[in-house]
Tab-separated table of C-alpha atoms and ligand atoms in Angstrom:
chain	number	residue	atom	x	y	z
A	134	UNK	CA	-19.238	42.832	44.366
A	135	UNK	CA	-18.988	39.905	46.815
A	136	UNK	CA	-20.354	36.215	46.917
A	137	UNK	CA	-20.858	33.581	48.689
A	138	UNK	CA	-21.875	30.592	47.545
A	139	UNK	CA	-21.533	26.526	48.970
A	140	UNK	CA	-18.590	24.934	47.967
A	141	UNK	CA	-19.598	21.101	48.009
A	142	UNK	CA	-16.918	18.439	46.013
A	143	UNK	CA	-17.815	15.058	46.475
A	144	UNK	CA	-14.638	12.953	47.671
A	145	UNK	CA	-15.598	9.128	49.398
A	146	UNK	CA	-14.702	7.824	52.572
A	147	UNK	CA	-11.351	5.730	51.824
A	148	UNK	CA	-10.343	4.722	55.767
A	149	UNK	CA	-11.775	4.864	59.112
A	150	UNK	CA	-10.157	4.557	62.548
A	151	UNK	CA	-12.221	4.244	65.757
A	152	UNK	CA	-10.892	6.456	68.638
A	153	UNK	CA	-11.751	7.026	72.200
A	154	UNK	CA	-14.430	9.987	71.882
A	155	UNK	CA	-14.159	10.391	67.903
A	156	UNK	CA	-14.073	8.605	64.664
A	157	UNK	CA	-11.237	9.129	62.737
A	158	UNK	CA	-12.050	9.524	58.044
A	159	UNK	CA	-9.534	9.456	55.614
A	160	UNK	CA	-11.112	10.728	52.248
A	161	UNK	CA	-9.985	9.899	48.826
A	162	UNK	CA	-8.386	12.856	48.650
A	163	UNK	CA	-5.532	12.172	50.993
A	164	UNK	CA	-7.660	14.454	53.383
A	165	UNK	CA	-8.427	13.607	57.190
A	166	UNK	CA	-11.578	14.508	59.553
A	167	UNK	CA	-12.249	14.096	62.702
A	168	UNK	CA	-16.683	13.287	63.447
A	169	UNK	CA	-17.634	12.682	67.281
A	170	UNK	CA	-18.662	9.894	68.399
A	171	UNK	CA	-21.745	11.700	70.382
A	172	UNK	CA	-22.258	13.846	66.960
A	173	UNK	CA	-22.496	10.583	65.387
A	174	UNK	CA	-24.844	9.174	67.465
A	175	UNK	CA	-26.937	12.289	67.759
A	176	UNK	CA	-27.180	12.245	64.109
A	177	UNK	CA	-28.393	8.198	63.385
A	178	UNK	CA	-30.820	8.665	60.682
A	179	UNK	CA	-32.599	4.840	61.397
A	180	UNK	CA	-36.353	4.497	61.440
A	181	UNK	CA	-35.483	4.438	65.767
A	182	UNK	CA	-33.931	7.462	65.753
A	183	UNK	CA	-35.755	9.525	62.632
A	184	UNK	CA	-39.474	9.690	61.926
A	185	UNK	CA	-40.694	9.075	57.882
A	186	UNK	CA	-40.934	13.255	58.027
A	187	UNK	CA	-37.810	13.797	58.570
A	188	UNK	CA	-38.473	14.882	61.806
A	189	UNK	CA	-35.862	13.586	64.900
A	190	UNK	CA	-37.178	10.787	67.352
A	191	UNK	CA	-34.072	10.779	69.138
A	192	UNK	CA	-33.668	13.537	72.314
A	193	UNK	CA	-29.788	14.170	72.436
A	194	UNK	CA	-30.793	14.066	76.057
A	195	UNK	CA	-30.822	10.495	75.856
A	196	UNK	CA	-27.358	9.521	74.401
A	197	UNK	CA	-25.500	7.829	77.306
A	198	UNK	CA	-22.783	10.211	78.838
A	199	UNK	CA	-20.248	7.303	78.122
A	200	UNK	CA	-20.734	6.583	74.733
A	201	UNK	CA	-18.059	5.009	72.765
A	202	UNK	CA	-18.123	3.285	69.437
A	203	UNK	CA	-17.774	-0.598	70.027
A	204	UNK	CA	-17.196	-1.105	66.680
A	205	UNK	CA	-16.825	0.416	62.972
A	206	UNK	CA	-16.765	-1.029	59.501
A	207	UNK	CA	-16.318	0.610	56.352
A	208	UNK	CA	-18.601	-0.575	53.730
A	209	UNK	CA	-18.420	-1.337	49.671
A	210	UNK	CA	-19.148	3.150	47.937
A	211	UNK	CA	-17.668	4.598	51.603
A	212	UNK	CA	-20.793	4.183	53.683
A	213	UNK	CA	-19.495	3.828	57.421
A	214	UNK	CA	-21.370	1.455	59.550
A	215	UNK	CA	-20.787	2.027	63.653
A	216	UNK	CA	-22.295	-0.232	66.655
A	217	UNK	CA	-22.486	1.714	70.207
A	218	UNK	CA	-21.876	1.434	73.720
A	219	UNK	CA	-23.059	0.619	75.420
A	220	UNK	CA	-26.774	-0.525	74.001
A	221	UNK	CA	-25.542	-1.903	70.691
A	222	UNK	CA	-27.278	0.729	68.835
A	223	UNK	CA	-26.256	-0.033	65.278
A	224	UNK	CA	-25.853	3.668	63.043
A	225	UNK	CA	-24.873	3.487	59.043
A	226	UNK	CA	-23.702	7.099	57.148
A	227	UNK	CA	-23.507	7.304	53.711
A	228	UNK	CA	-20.124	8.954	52.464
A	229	UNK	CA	-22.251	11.866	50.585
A	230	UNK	CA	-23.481	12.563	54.459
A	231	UNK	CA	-20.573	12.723	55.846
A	232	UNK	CA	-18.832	14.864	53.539
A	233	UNK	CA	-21.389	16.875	53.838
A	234	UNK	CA	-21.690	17.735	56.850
A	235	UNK	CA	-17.396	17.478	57.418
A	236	UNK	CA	-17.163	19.961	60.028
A	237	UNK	CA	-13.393	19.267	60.354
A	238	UNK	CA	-13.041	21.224	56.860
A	239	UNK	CA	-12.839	25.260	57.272
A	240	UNK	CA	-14.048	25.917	53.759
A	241	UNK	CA	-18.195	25.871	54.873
A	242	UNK	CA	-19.549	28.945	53.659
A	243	UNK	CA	-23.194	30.897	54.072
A	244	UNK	CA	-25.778	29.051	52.425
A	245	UNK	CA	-27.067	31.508	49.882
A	246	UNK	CA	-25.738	33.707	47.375
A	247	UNK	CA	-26.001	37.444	47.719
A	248	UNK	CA	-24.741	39.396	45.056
A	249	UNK	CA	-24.022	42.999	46.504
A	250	UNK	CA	-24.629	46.166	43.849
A	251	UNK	CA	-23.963	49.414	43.200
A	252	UNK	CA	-25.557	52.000	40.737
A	253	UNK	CA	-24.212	50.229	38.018
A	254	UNK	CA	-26.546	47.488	38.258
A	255	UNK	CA	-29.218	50.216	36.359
A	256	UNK	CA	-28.669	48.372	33.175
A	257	UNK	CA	-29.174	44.819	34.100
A	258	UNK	CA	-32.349	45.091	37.104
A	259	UNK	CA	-33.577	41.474	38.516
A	260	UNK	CA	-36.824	42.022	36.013
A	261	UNK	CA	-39.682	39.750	35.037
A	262	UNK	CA	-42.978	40.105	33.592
A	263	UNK	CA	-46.013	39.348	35.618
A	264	UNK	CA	-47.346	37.031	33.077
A	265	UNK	CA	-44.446	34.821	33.042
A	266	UNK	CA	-43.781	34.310	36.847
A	267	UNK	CA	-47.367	33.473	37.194
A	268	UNK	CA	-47.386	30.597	33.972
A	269	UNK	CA	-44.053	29.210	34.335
A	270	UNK	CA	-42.332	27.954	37.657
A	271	UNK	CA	-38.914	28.316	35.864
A	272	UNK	CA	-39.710	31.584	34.949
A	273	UNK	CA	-40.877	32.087	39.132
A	274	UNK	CA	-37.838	30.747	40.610
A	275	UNK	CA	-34.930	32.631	37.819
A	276	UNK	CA	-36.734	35.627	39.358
A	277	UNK	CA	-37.195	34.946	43.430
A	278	UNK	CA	-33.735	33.684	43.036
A	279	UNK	CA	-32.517	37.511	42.008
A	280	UNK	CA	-34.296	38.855	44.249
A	281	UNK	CA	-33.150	36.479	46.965
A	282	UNK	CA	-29.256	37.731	45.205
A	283	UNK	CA	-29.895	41.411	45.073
A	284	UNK	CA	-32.262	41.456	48.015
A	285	UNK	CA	-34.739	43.760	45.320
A	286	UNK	CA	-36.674	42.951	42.203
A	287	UNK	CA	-38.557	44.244	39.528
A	288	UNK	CA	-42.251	43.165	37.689
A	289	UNK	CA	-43.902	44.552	35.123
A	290	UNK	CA	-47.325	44.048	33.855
A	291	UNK	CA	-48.841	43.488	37.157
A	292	UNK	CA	-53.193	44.680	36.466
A	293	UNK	CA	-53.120	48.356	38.265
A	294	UNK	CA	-56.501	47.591	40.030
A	295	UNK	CA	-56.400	47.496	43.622
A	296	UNK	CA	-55.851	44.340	45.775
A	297	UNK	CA	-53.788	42.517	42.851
A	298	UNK	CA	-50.381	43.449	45.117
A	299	UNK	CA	-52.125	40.384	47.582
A	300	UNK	CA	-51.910	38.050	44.458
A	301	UNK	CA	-48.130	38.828	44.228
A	302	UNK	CA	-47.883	37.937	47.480
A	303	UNK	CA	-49.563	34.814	46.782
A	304	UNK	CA	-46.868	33.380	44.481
A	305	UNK	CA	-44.515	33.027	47.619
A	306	UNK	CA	-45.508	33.402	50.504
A	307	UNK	CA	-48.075	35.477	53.105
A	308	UNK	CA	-48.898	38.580	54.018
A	309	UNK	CA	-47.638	40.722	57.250
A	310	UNK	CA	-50.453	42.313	58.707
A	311	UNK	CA	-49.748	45.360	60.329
A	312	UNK	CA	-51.707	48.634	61.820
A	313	UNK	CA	-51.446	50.091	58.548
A	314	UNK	CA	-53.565	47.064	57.603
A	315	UNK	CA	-53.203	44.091	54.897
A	316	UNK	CA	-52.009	46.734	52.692
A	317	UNK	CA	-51.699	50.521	52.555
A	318	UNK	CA	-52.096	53.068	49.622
A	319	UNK	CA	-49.588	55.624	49.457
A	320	UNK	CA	-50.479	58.745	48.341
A	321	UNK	CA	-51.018	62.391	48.946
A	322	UNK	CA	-53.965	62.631	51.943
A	323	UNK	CA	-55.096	65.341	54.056
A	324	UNK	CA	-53.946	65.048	57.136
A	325	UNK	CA	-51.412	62.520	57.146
A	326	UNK	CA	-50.419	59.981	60.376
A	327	UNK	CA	-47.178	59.464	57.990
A	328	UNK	CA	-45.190	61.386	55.508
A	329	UNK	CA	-45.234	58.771	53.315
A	330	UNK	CA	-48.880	60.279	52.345
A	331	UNK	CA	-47.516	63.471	51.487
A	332	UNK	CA	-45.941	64.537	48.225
A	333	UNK	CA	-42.844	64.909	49.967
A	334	UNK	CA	-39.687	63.749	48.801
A	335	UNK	CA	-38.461	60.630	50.856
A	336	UNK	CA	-34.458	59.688	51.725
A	337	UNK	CA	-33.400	56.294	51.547
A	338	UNK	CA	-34.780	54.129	54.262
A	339	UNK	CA	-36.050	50.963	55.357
A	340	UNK	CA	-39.495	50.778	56.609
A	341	UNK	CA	-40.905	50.113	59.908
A	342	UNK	CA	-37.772	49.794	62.105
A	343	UNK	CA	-40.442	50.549	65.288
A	344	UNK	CA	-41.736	47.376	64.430
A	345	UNK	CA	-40.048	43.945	66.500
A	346	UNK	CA	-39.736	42.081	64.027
A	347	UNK	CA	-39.044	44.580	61.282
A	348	UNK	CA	-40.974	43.656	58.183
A	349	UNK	CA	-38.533	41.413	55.964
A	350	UNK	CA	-40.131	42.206	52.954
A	351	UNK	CA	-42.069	45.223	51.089
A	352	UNK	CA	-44.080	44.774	48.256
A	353	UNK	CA	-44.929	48.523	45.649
A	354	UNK	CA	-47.455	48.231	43.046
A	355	UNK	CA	-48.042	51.335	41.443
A	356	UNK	CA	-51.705	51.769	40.437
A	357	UNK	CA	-51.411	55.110	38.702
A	358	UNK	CA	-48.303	58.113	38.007
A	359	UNK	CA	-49.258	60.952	36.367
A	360	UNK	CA	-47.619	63.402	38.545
A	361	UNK	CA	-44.738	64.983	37.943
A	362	UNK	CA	-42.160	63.501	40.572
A	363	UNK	CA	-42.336	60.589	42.482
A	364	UNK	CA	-39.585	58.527	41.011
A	365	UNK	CA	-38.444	55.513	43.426
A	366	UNK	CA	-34.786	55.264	44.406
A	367	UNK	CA	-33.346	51.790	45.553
A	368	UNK	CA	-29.865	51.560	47.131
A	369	UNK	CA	-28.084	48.629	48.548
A	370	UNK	CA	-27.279	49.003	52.287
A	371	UNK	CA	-25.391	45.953	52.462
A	372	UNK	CA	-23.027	47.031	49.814
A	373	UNK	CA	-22.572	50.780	51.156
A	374	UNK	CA	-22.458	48.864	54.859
A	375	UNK	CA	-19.074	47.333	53.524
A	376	UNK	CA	-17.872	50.475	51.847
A	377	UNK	CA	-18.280	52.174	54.848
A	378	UNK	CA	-16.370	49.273	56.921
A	379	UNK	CA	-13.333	50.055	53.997
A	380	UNK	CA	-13.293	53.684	54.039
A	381	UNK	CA	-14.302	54.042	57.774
A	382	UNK	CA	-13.972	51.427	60.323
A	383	UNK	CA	-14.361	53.083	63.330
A	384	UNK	CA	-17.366	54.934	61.841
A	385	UNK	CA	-19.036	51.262	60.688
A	386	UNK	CA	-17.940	49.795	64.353
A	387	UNK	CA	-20.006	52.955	66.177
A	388	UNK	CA	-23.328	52.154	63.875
A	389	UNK	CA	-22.998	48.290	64.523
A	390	UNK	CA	-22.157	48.643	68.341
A	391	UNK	CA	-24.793	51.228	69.652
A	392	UNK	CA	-28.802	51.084	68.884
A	393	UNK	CA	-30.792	53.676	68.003
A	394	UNK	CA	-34.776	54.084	69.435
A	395	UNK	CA	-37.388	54.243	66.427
A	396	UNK	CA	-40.635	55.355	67.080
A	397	UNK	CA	-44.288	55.413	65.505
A	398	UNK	CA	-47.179	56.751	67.543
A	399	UNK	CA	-50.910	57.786	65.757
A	400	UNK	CA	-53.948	57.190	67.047
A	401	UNK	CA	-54.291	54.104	68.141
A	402	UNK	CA	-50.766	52.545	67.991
A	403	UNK	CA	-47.311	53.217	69.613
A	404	UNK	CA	-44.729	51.242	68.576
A	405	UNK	CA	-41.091	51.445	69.692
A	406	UNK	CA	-38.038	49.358	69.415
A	407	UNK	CA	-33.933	49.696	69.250
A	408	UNK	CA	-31.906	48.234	67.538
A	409	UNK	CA	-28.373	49.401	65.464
A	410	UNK	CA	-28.675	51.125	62.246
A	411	UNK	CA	-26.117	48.042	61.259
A	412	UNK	CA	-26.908	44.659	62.666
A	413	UNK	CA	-23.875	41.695	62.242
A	414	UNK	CA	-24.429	38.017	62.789
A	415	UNK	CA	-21.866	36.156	64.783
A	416	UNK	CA	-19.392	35.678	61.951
A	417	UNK	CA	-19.171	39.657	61.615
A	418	UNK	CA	-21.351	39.533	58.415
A	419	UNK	CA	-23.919	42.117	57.977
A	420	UNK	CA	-27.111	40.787	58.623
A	421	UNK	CA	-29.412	44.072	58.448
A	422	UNK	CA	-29.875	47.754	57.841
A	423	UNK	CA	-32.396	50.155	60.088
A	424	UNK	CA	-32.484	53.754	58.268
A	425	UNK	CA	-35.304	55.729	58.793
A	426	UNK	CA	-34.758	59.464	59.653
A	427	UNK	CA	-39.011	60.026	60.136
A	428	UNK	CA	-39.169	57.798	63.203
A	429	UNK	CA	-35.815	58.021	64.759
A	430	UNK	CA	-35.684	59.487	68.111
A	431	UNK	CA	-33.334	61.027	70.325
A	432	UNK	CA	-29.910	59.040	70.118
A	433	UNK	CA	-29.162	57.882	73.477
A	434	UNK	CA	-25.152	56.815	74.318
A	435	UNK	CA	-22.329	57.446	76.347
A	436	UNK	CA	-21.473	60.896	76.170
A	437	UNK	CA	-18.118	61.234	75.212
A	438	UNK	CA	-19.176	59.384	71.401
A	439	UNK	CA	-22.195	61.778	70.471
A	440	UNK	CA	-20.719	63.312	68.311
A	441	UNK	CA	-18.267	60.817	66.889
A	442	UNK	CA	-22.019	58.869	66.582
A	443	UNK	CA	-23.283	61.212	64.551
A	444	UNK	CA	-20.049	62.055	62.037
A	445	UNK	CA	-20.559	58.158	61.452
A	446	UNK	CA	-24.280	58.320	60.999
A	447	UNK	CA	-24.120	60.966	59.094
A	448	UNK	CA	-21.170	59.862	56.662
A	449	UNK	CA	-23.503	57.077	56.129
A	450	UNK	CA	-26.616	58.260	55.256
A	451	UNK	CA	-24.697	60.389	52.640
A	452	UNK	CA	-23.250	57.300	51.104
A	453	UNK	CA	-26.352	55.936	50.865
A	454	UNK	CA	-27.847	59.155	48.647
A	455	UNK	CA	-25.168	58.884	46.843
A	456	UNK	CA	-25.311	58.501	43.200
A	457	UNK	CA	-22.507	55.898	43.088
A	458	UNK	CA	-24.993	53.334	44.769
A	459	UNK	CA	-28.155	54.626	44.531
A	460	UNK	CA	-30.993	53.927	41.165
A	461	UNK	CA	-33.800	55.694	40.255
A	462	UNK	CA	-36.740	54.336	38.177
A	463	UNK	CA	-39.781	55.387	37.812
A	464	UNK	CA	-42.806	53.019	38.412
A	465	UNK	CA	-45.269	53.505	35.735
A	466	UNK	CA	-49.101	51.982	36.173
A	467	UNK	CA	-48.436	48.463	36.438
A	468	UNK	CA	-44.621	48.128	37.879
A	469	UNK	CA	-43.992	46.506	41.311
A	470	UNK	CA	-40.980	46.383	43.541
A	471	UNK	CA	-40.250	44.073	45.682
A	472	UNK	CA	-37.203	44.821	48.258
A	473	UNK	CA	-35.334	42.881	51.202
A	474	UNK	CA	-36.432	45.396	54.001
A	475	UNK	CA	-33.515	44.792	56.126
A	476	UNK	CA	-31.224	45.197	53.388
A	477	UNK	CA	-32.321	47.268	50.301
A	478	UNK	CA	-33.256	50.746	51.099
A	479	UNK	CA	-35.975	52.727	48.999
A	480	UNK	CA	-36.905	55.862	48.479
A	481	UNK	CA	-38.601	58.675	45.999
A	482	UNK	CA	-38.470	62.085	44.675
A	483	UNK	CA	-41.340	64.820	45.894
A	484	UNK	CA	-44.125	64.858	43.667
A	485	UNK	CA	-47.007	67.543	42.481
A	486	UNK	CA	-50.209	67.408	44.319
A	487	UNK	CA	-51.279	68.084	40.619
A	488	UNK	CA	-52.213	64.451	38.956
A	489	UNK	CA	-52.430	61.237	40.489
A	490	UNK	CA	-49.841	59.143	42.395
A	491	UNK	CA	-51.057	55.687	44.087
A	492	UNK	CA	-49.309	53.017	44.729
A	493	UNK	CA	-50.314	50.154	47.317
A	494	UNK	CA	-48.188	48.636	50.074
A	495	UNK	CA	-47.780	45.437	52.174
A	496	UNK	CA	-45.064	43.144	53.677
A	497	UNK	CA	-44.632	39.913	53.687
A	498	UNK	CA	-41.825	37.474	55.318
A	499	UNK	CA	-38.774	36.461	53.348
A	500	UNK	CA	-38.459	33.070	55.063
A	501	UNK	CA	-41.567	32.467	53.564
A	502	UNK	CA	-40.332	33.433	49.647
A	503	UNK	CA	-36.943	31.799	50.867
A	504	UNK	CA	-39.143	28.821	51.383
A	505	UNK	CA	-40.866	28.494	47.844
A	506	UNK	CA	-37.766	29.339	46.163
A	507	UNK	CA	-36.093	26.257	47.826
A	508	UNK	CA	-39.594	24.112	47.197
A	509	UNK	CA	-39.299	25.097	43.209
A	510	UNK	CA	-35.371	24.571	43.394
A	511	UNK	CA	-36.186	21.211	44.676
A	512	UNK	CA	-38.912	20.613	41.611
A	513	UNK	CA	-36.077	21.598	38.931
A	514	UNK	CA	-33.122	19.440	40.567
A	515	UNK	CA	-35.650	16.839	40.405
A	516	UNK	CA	-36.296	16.903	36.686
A	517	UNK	CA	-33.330	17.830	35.789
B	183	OGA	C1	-43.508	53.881	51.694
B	183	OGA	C2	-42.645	54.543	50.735
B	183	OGA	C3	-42.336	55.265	48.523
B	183	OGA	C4	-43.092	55.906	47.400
B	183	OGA	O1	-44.729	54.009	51.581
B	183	OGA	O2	-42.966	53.182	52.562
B	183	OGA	O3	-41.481	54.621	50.996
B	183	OGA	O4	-42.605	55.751	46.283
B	183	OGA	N1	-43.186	54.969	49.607
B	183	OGA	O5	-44.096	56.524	47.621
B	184	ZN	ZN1	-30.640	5.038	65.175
B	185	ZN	ZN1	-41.018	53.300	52.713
């Protein structure tokens, strides 16, 4: 289990001392940083430079190429007061700013928490009640903050009539629309376009990775379960990502380095993208996880690595059936599950074509949750 959270502690400004190109901050903590003088500048928050919504006014475009700081005074609580040139422009920071947004310090961290799990986490799921998340906005924000954590989460209670998924939705964020329309109902149909409407069993996987932009976020409501079978299975790629980069590193370097081609063609649609199984931002993080056996197609790469590719491909997708990281539950008539498509993999057991099985679909975009979560955190730190 990793974490990262922000690590913000509050220290004032106790010194200043104007150089050439930079302004020079001693902090109360016998610390030193170094701020730009064009960063400054760039960043003057007056009613000149920043509109009443927060927006910028000021195009760095604009900032004179020989900008220097005429002059600098250090004011009563650490606020820092600087005049340009040339233009006199007159800019004032307030310590809390500045600290900040120290980029001298190499302590700045991601700016959410992710909590990575393994099978272990059976006993403790990120669970609410669909009552409470739609009455309380403390009760809303304990639980899109878990599943922000876990990148999954759990409700119960949610009416098993059709269409109520799209009020779900409604409690964060929007819809994603997609060929399979607002929403889809998975369950057994004749003549399938995907074998998620079979009784099949399904292996982990993410959905969609044809799709550019993959869908950030699925949404399951189960309507009705009375076959035998069909239990969901959840695992957490991110975790079994960095299991795999410990047990395997060459194997983890060949899944993040070369894409695969994912395909989905019916009808009247033919999508088709690449893109790695594992995807890493610029610090090396992982930042997402394409599995999906159904629509992969032929793996494409130099030669000599096919089959070193597939070892590592393979090696993977076994970690990720693995019971070590994998849960099962099973979704009676009124469950939901809500996962982080580019992180939390899903999955279910085969079920009888004997009784029913329905659950709906849909996606939705996890910049948009992302954004109500930080909208109700804002509420709470303001009461509070
Ligand atoms: C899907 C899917 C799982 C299930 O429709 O994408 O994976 O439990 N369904 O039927
Ligand atoms: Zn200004
Ligand atoms: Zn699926």
């Amino acid at each position: 289990v990793s974490t990262h959270s922000p690590a913000v502690s509050d220290a004032r400004v106790d010194s200043i001392e104007p150089e050439t190109r930079t302004l020079s901050v001693g902090w109360e903590d016998g610390q030193r940083s170094s701020f730009h003088a064009v960063w400054l500048r760039d960043n003057c928050s007056c009613a000149e430079c920043s509109h009443p919504s927060g927006q910028r006014l000021l195009d760095t475009l604009e900032i004179p190429d020989d900008l220097s700081i005429a002059s600098s005074r250090l004011l009563d609580g650490g606020d820092v007061e600087i005049s340009w040139s040339p233009g006199g422009h007159v800019s004032h920071f307030s310590t809390t700013w500045l600290r900040a947004h120290d980029y001298s310090r190499t302590d700045r961290t991601a700016p959410r928490k992710i909590t990575l799990w393994d099978a272990s986490i059976a006993g403790s799921l990120p669970v609410a009640t669909y009552a409470e998340v739609r009455s309380s906005g403390r009760a809303l924000r304990s639980w899109l903050t878990a599943v922000d954590e876990y990148g999954f989460g759990v409700l119960h209670g949610v009416t098993p009539q059709p269409e109520e998924i799209f009020r779900v939705v409604d409690l964060f964020g929007y819809v994603r629309e997609t060929n399979y329309g607002r929403l889809f109902n998975v369950r057994s149909v004749i003549n399938p376009t995907n074998l998620a409407f079979t009784g099949l069993a399904l292996g982990a996987h993410t959905d969609n990775p044809y799709r550019d932009p993959t869908p950030t976020l699925q949404l399951l409501h189960c309507l009705s379960s009375s076959a035998s079978g069909g239990d969901s299975t959840l695992v957490d790629g991110f975790r079994v990502a960095e299991a795999l980069r410990e047990s395997a590193p060459e194997q983890f370097d060949l899944l993040t380095r070369y894409p695969l081609h994912f395909r989905f063609r019916d009808e009247d649609t033919e999508l088709e993208t690449e893109v790695p199984v594992i995807s890493l931002n610029e610090h090396g993080d992982v930042a997402a996880v394409h599995f999906n056996n159904r629509s992969k197609m032929p793996v494409i790469l130099p030669a000599p690595l096919m089959e070193r590719y597939y070892a590592a491909y393979r090696t993977f997708g076994r970690m990720l059936g693995s019971p070590e990281y994998q849960i099962t539950l099973r979704l009676a008539p009124g469950d939901l599950i809500i996962m982080d498509n580019t992180r939390v993999l899903h999955g279910r057991t085969g079920f009888e074509a004997a009784g029913s099985r329905h659950l709906q679909g849909c996606y939705a975009d996890r910049d948009g949750l992302r954004s109500r979560l930080a909208v109700l955190d804002r509420s709470e730190t303001a009461r509070g």
